[in-house]
PDB file of N, CA and C in Angstrom:
ATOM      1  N   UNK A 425     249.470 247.942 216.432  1.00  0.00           N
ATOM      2  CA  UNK A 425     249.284 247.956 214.983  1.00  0.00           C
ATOM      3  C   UNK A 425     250.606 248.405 214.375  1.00  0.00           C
ATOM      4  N   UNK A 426     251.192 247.850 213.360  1.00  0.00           N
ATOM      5  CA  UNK A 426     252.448 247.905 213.294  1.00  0.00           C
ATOM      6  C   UNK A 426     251.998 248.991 211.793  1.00  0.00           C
ATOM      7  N   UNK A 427     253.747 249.397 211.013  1.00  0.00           N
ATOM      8  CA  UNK A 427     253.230 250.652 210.395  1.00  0.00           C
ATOM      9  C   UNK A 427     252.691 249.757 208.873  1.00  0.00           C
ATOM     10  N   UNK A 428     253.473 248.687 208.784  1.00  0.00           N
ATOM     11  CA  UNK A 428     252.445 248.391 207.449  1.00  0.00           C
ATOM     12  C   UNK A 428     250.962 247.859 207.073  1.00  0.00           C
ATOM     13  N   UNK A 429     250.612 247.834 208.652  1.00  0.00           N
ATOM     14  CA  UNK A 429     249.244 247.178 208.420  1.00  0.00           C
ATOM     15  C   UNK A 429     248.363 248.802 208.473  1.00  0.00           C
ATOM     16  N   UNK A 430     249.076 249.723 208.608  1.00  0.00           N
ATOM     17  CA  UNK A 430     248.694 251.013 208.613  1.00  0.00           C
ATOM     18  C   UNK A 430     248.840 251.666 206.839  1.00  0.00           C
ATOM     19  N   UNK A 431     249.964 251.084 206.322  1.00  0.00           N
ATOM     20  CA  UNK A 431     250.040 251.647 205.351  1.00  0.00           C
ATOM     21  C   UNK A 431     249.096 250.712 204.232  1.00  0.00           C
ATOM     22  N   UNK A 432     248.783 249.585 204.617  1.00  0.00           N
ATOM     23  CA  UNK A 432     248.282 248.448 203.730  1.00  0.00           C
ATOM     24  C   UNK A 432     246.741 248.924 203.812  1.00  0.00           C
ATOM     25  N   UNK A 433     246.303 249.506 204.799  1.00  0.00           N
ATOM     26  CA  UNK A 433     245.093 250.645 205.581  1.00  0.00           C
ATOM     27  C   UNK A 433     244.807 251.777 204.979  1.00  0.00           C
ATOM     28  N   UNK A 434     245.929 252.217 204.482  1.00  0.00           N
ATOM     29  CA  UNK A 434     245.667 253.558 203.441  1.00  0.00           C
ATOM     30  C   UNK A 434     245.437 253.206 201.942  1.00  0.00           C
ATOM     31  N   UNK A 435     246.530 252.340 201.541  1.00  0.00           N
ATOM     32  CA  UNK A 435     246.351 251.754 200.215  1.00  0.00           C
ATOM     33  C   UNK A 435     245.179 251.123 199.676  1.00  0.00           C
ATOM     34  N   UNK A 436     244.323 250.623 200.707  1.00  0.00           N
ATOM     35  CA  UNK A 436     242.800 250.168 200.348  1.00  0.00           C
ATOM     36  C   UNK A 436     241.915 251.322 200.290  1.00  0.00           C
ATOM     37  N   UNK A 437     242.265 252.675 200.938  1.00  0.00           N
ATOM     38  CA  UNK A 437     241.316 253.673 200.916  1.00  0.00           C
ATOM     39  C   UNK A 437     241.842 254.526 199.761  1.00  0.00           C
ATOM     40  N   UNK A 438     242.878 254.477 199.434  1.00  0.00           N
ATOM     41  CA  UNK A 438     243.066 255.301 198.175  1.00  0.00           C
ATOM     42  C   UNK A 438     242.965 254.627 196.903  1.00  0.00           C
ATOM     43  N   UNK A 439     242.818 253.539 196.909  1.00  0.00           N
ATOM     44  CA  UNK A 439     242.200 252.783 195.833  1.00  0.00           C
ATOM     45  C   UNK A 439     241.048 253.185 195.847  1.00  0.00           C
ATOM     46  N   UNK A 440     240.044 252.756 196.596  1.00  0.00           N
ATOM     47  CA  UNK A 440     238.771 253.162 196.647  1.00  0.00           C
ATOM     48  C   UNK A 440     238.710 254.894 196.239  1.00  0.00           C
ATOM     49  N   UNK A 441     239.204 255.632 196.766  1.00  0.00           N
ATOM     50  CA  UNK A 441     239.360 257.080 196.443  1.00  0.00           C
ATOM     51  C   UNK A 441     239.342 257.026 194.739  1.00  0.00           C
ATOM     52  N   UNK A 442     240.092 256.591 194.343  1.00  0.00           N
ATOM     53  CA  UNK A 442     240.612 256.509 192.718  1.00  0.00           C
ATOM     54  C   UNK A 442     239.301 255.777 191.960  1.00  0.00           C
ATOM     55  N   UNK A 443     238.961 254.784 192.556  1.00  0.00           N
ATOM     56  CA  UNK A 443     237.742 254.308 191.747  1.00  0.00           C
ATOM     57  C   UNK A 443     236.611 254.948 191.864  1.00  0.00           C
ATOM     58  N   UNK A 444     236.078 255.943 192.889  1.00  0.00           N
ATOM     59  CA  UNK A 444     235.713 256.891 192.983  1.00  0.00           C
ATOM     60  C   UNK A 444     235.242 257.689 191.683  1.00  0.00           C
ATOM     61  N   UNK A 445     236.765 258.589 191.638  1.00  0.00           N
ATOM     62  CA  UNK A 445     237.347 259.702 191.092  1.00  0.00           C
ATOM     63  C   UNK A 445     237.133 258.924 189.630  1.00  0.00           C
ATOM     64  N   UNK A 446     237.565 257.712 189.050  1.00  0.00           N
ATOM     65  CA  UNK A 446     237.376 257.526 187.897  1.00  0.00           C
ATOM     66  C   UNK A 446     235.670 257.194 187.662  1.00  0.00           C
ATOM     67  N   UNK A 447     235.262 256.488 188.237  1.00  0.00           N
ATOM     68  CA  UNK A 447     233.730 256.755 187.684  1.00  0.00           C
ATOM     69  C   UNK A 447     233.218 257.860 188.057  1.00  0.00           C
ATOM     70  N   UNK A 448     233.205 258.604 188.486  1.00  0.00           N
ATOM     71  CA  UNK A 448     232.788 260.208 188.507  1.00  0.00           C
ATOM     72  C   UNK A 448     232.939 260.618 187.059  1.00  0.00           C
ATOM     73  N   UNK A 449     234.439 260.595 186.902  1.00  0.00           N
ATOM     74  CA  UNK A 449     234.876 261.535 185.747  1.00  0.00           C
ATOM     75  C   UNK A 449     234.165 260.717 184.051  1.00  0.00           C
ATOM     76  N   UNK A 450     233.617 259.459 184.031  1.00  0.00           N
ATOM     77  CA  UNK A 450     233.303 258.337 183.301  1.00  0.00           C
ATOM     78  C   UNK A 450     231.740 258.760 183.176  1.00  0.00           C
ATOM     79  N   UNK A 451     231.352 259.213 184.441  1.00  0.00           N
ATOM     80  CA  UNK A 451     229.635 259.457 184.397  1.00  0.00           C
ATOM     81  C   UNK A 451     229.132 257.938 184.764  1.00  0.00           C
ATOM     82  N   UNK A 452     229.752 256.989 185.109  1.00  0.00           N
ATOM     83  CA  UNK A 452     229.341 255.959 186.226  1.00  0.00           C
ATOM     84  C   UNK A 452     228.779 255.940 187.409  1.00  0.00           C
ATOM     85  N   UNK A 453     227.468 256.535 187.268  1.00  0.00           N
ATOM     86  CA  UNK A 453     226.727 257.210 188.658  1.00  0.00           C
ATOM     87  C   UNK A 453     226.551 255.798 189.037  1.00  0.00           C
ATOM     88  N   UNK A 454     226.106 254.899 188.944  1.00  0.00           N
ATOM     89  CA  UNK A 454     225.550 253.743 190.142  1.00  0.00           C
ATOM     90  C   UNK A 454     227.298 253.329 190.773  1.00  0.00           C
ATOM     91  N   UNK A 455     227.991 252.667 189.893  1.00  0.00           N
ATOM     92  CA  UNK A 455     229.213 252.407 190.368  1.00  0.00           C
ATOM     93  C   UNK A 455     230.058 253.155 190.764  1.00  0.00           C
ATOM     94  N   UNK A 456     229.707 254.728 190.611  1.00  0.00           N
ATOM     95  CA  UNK A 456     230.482 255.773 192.319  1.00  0.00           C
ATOM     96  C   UNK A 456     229.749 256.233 193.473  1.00  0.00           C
ATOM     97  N   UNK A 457     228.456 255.621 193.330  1.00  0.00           N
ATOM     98  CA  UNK A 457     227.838 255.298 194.742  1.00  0.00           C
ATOM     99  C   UNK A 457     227.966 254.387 195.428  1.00  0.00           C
ATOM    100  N   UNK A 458     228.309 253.648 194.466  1.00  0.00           N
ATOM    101  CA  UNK A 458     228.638 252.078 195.020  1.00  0.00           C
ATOM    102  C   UNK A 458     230.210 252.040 195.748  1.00  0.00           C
ATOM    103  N   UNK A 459     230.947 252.821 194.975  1.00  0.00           N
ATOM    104  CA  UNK A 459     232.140 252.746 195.462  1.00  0.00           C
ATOM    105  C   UNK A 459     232.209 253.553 196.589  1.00  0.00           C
ATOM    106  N   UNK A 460     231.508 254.668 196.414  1.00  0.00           N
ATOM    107  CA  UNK A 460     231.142 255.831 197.744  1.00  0.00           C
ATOM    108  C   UNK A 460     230.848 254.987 199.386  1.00  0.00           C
ATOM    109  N   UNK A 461     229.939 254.082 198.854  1.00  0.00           N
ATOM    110  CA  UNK A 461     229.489 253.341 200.184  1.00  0.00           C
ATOM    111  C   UNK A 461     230.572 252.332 200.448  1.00  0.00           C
ATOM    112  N   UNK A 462     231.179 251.812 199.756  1.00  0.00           N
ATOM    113  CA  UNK A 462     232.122 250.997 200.462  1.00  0.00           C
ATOM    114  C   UNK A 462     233.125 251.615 200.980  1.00  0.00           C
ATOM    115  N   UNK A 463     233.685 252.750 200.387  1.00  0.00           N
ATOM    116  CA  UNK A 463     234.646 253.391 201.054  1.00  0.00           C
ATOM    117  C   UNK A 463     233.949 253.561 202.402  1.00  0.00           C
ATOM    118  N   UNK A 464     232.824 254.380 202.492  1.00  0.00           N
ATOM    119  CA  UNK A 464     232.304 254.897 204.045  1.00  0.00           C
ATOM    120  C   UNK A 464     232.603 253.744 204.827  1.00  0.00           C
ATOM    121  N   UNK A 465     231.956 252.510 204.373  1.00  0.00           N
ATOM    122  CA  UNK A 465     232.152 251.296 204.880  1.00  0.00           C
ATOM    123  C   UNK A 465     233.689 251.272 205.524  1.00  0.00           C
ATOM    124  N   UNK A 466     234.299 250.691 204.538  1.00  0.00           N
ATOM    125  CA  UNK A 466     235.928 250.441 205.432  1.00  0.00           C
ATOM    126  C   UNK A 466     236.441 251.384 205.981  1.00  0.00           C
ATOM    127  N   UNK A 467     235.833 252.816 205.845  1.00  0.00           N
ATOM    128  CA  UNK A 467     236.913 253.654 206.386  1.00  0.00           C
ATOM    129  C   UNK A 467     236.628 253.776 207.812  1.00  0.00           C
ATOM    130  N   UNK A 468     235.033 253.689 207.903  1.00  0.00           N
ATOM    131  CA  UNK A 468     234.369 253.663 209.287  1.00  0.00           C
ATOM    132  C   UNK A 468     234.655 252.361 210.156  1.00  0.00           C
ATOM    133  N   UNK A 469     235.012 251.013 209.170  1.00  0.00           N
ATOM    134  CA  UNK A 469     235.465 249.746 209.967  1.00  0.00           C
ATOM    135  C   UNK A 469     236.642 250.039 210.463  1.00  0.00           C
ATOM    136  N   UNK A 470     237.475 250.778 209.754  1.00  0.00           N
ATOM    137  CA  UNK A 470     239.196 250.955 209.710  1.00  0.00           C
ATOM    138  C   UNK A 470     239.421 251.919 211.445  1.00  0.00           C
ATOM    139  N   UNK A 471     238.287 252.924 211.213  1.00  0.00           N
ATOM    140  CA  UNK A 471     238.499 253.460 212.304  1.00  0.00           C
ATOM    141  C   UNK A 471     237.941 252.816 213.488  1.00  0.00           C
ATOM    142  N   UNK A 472     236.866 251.914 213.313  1.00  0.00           N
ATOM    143  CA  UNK A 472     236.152 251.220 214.786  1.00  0.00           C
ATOM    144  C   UNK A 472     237.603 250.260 215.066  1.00  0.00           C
ATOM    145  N   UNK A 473     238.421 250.004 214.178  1.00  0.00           N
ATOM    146  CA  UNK A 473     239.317 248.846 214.993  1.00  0.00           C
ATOM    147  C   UNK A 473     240.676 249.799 215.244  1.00  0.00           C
ATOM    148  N   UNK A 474     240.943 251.181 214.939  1.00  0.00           N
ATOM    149  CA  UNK A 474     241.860 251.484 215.389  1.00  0.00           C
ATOM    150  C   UNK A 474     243.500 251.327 214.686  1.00  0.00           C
ATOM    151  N   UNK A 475     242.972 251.294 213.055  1.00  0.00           N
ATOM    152  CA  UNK A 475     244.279 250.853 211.872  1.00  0.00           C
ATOM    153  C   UNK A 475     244.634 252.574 211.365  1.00  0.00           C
ATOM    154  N   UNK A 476     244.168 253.631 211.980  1.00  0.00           N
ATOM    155  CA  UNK A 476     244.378 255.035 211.434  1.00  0.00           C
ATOM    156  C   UNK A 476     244.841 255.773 212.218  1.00  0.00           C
ATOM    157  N   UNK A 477     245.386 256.359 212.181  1.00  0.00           N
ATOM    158  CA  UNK A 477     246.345 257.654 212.899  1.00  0.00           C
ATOM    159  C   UNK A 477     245.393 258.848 212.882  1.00  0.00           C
ATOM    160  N   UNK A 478     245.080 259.000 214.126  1.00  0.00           N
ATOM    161  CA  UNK A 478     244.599 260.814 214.008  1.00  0.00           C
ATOM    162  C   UNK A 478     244.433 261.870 212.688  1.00  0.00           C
ATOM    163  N   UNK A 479     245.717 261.690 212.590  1.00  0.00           N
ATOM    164  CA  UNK A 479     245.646 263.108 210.788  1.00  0.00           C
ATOM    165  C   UNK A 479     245.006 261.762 210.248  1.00  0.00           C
ATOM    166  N   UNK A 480     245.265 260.281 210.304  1.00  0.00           N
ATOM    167  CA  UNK A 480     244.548 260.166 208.624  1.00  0.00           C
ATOM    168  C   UNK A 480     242.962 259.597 208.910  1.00  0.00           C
ATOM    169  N   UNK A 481     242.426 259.421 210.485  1.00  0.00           N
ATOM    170  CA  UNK A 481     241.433 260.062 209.995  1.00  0.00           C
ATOM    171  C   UNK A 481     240.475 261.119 209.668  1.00  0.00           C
ATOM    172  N   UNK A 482     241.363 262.248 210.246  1.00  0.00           N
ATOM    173  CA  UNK A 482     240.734 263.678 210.068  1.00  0.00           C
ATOM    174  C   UNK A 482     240.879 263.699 208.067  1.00  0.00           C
ATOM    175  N   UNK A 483     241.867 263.466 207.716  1.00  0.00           N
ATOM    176  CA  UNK A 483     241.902 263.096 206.594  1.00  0.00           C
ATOM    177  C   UNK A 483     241.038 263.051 205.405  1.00  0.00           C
ATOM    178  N   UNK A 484     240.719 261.570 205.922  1.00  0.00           N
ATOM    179  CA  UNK A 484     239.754 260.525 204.716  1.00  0.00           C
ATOM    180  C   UNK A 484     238.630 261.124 205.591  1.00  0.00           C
ATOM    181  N   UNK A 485     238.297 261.127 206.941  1.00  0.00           N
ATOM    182  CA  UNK A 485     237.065 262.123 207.079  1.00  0.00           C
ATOM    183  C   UNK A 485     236.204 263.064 206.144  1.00  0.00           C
ATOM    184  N   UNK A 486     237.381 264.161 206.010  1.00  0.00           N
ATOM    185  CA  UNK A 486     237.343 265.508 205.253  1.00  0.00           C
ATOM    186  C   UNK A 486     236.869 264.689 203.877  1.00  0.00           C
ATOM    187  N   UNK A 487     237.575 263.585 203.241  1.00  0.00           N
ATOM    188  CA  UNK A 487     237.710 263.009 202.027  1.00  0.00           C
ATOM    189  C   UNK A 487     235.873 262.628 201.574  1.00  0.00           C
ATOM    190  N   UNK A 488     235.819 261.926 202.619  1.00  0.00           N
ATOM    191  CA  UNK A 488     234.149 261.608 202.488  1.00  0.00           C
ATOM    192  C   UNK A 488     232.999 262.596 202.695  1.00  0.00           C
ATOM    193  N   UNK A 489     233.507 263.543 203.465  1.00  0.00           N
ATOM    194  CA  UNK A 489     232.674 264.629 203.249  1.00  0.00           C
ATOM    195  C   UNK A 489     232.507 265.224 202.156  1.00  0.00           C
ATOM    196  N   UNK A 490     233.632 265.634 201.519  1.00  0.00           N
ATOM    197  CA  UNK A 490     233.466 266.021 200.357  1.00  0.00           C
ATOM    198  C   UNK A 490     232.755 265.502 199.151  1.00  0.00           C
ATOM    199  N   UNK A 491     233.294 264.124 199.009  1.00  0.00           N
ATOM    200  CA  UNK A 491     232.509 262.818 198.545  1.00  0.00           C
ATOM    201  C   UNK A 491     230.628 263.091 198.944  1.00  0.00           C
ATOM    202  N   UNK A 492     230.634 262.642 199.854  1.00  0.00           N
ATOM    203  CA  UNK A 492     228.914 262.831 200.279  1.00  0.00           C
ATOM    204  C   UNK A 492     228.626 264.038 199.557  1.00  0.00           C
ATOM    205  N   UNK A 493     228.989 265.359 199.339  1.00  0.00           N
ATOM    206  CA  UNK A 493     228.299 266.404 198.789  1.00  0.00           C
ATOM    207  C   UNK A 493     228.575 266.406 197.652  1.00  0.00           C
ATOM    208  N   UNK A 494     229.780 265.935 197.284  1.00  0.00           N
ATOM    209  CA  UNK A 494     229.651 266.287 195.598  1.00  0.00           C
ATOM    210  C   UNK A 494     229.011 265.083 194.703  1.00  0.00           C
ATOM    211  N   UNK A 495     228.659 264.043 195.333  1.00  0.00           N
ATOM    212  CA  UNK A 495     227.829 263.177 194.681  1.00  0.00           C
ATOM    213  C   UNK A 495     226.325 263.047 195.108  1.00  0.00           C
ATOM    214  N   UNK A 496     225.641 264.066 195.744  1.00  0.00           N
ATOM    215  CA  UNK A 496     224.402 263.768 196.304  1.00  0.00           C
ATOM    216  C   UNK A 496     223.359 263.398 195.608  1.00  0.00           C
ATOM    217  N   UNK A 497     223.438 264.190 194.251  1.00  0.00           N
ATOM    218  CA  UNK A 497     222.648 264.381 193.680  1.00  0.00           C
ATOM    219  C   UNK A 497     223.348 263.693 192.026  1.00  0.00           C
ATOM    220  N   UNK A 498     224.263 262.430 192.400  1.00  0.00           N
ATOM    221  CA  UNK A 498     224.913 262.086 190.747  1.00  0.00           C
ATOM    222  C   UNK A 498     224.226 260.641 190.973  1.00  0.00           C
ATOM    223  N   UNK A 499     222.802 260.424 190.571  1.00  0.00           N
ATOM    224  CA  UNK A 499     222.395 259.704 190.237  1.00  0.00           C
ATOM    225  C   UNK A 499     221.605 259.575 188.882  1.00  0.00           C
ATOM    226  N   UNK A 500     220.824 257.969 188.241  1.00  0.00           N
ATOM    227  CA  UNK A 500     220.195 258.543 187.035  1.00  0.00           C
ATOM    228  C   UNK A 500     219.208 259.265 187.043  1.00  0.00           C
ATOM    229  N   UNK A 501     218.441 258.993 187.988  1.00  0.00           N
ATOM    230  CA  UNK A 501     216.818 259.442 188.206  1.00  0.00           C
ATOM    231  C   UNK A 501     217.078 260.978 188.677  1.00  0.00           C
ATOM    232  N   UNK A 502     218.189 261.536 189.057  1.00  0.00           N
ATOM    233  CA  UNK A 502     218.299 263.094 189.174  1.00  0.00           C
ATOM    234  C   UNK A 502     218.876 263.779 187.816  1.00  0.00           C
ATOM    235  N   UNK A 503     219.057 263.141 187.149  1.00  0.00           N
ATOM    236  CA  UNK A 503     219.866 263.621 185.409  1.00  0.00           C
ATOM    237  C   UNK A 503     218.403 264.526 184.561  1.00  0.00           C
ATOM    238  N   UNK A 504     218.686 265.197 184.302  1.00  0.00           N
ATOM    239  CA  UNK A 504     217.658 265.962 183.541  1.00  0.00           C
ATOM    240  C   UNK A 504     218.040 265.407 182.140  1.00  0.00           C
ATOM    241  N   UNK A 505     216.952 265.350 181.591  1.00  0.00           N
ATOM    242  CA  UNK A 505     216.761 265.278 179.953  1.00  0.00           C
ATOM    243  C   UNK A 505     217.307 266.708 178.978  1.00  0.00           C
ATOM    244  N   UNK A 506     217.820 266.203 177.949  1.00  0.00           N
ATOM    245  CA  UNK A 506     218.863 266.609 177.450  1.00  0.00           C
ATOM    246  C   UNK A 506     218.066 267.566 176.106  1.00  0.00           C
ATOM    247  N   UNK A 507     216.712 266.985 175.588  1.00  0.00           N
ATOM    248  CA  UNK A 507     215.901 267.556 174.672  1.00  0.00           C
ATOM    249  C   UNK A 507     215.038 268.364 175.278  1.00  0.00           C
ATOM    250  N   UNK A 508     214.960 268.253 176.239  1.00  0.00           N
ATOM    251  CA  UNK A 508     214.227 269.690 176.549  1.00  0.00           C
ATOM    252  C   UNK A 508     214.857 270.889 177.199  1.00  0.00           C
TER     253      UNK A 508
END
């Protein structure tokens, strides 16, 4: 695996990271779950074929963990009502 198909490997996960991070901050709960799962998706494909280096996937690991907990509960049907 040569280094730009490594770096072309990161650049798809930090995109995804960013689209993330912007519908979070937007209150786009379906479309940062959505983005949540595709990241898990490629990052878990990225690592079954072997396009990541050790640190980066301890990395984006750590990255999705964090992800998984701080969105567990950012859906609509968990939003409390605002008038009562």
């Amino acid at each position: 695996m040569g280094i730009f198909a490594k770096r072309a490997a990161v650049r798809q996960l930090d995109e995804k990271l960013e689209r993330i991070q912007n519908n979070f901050e937007n209150n786009y709960k379906d479309a940062a779950q959505l983005n949540l799962r595709e990241f898990s998706e490629l990052f878990h494909g990225m690592c079954g074929e072997g396009r990541l280096s050790e640190k980066q996937k301890a990395y984006y690991s750590s990255k999705l963990e964090e992800l998984d907990e701080r969105l567990k509960n950012f859906t609509h049907k968990d939003q409390k009502p605002t008038w009562i």
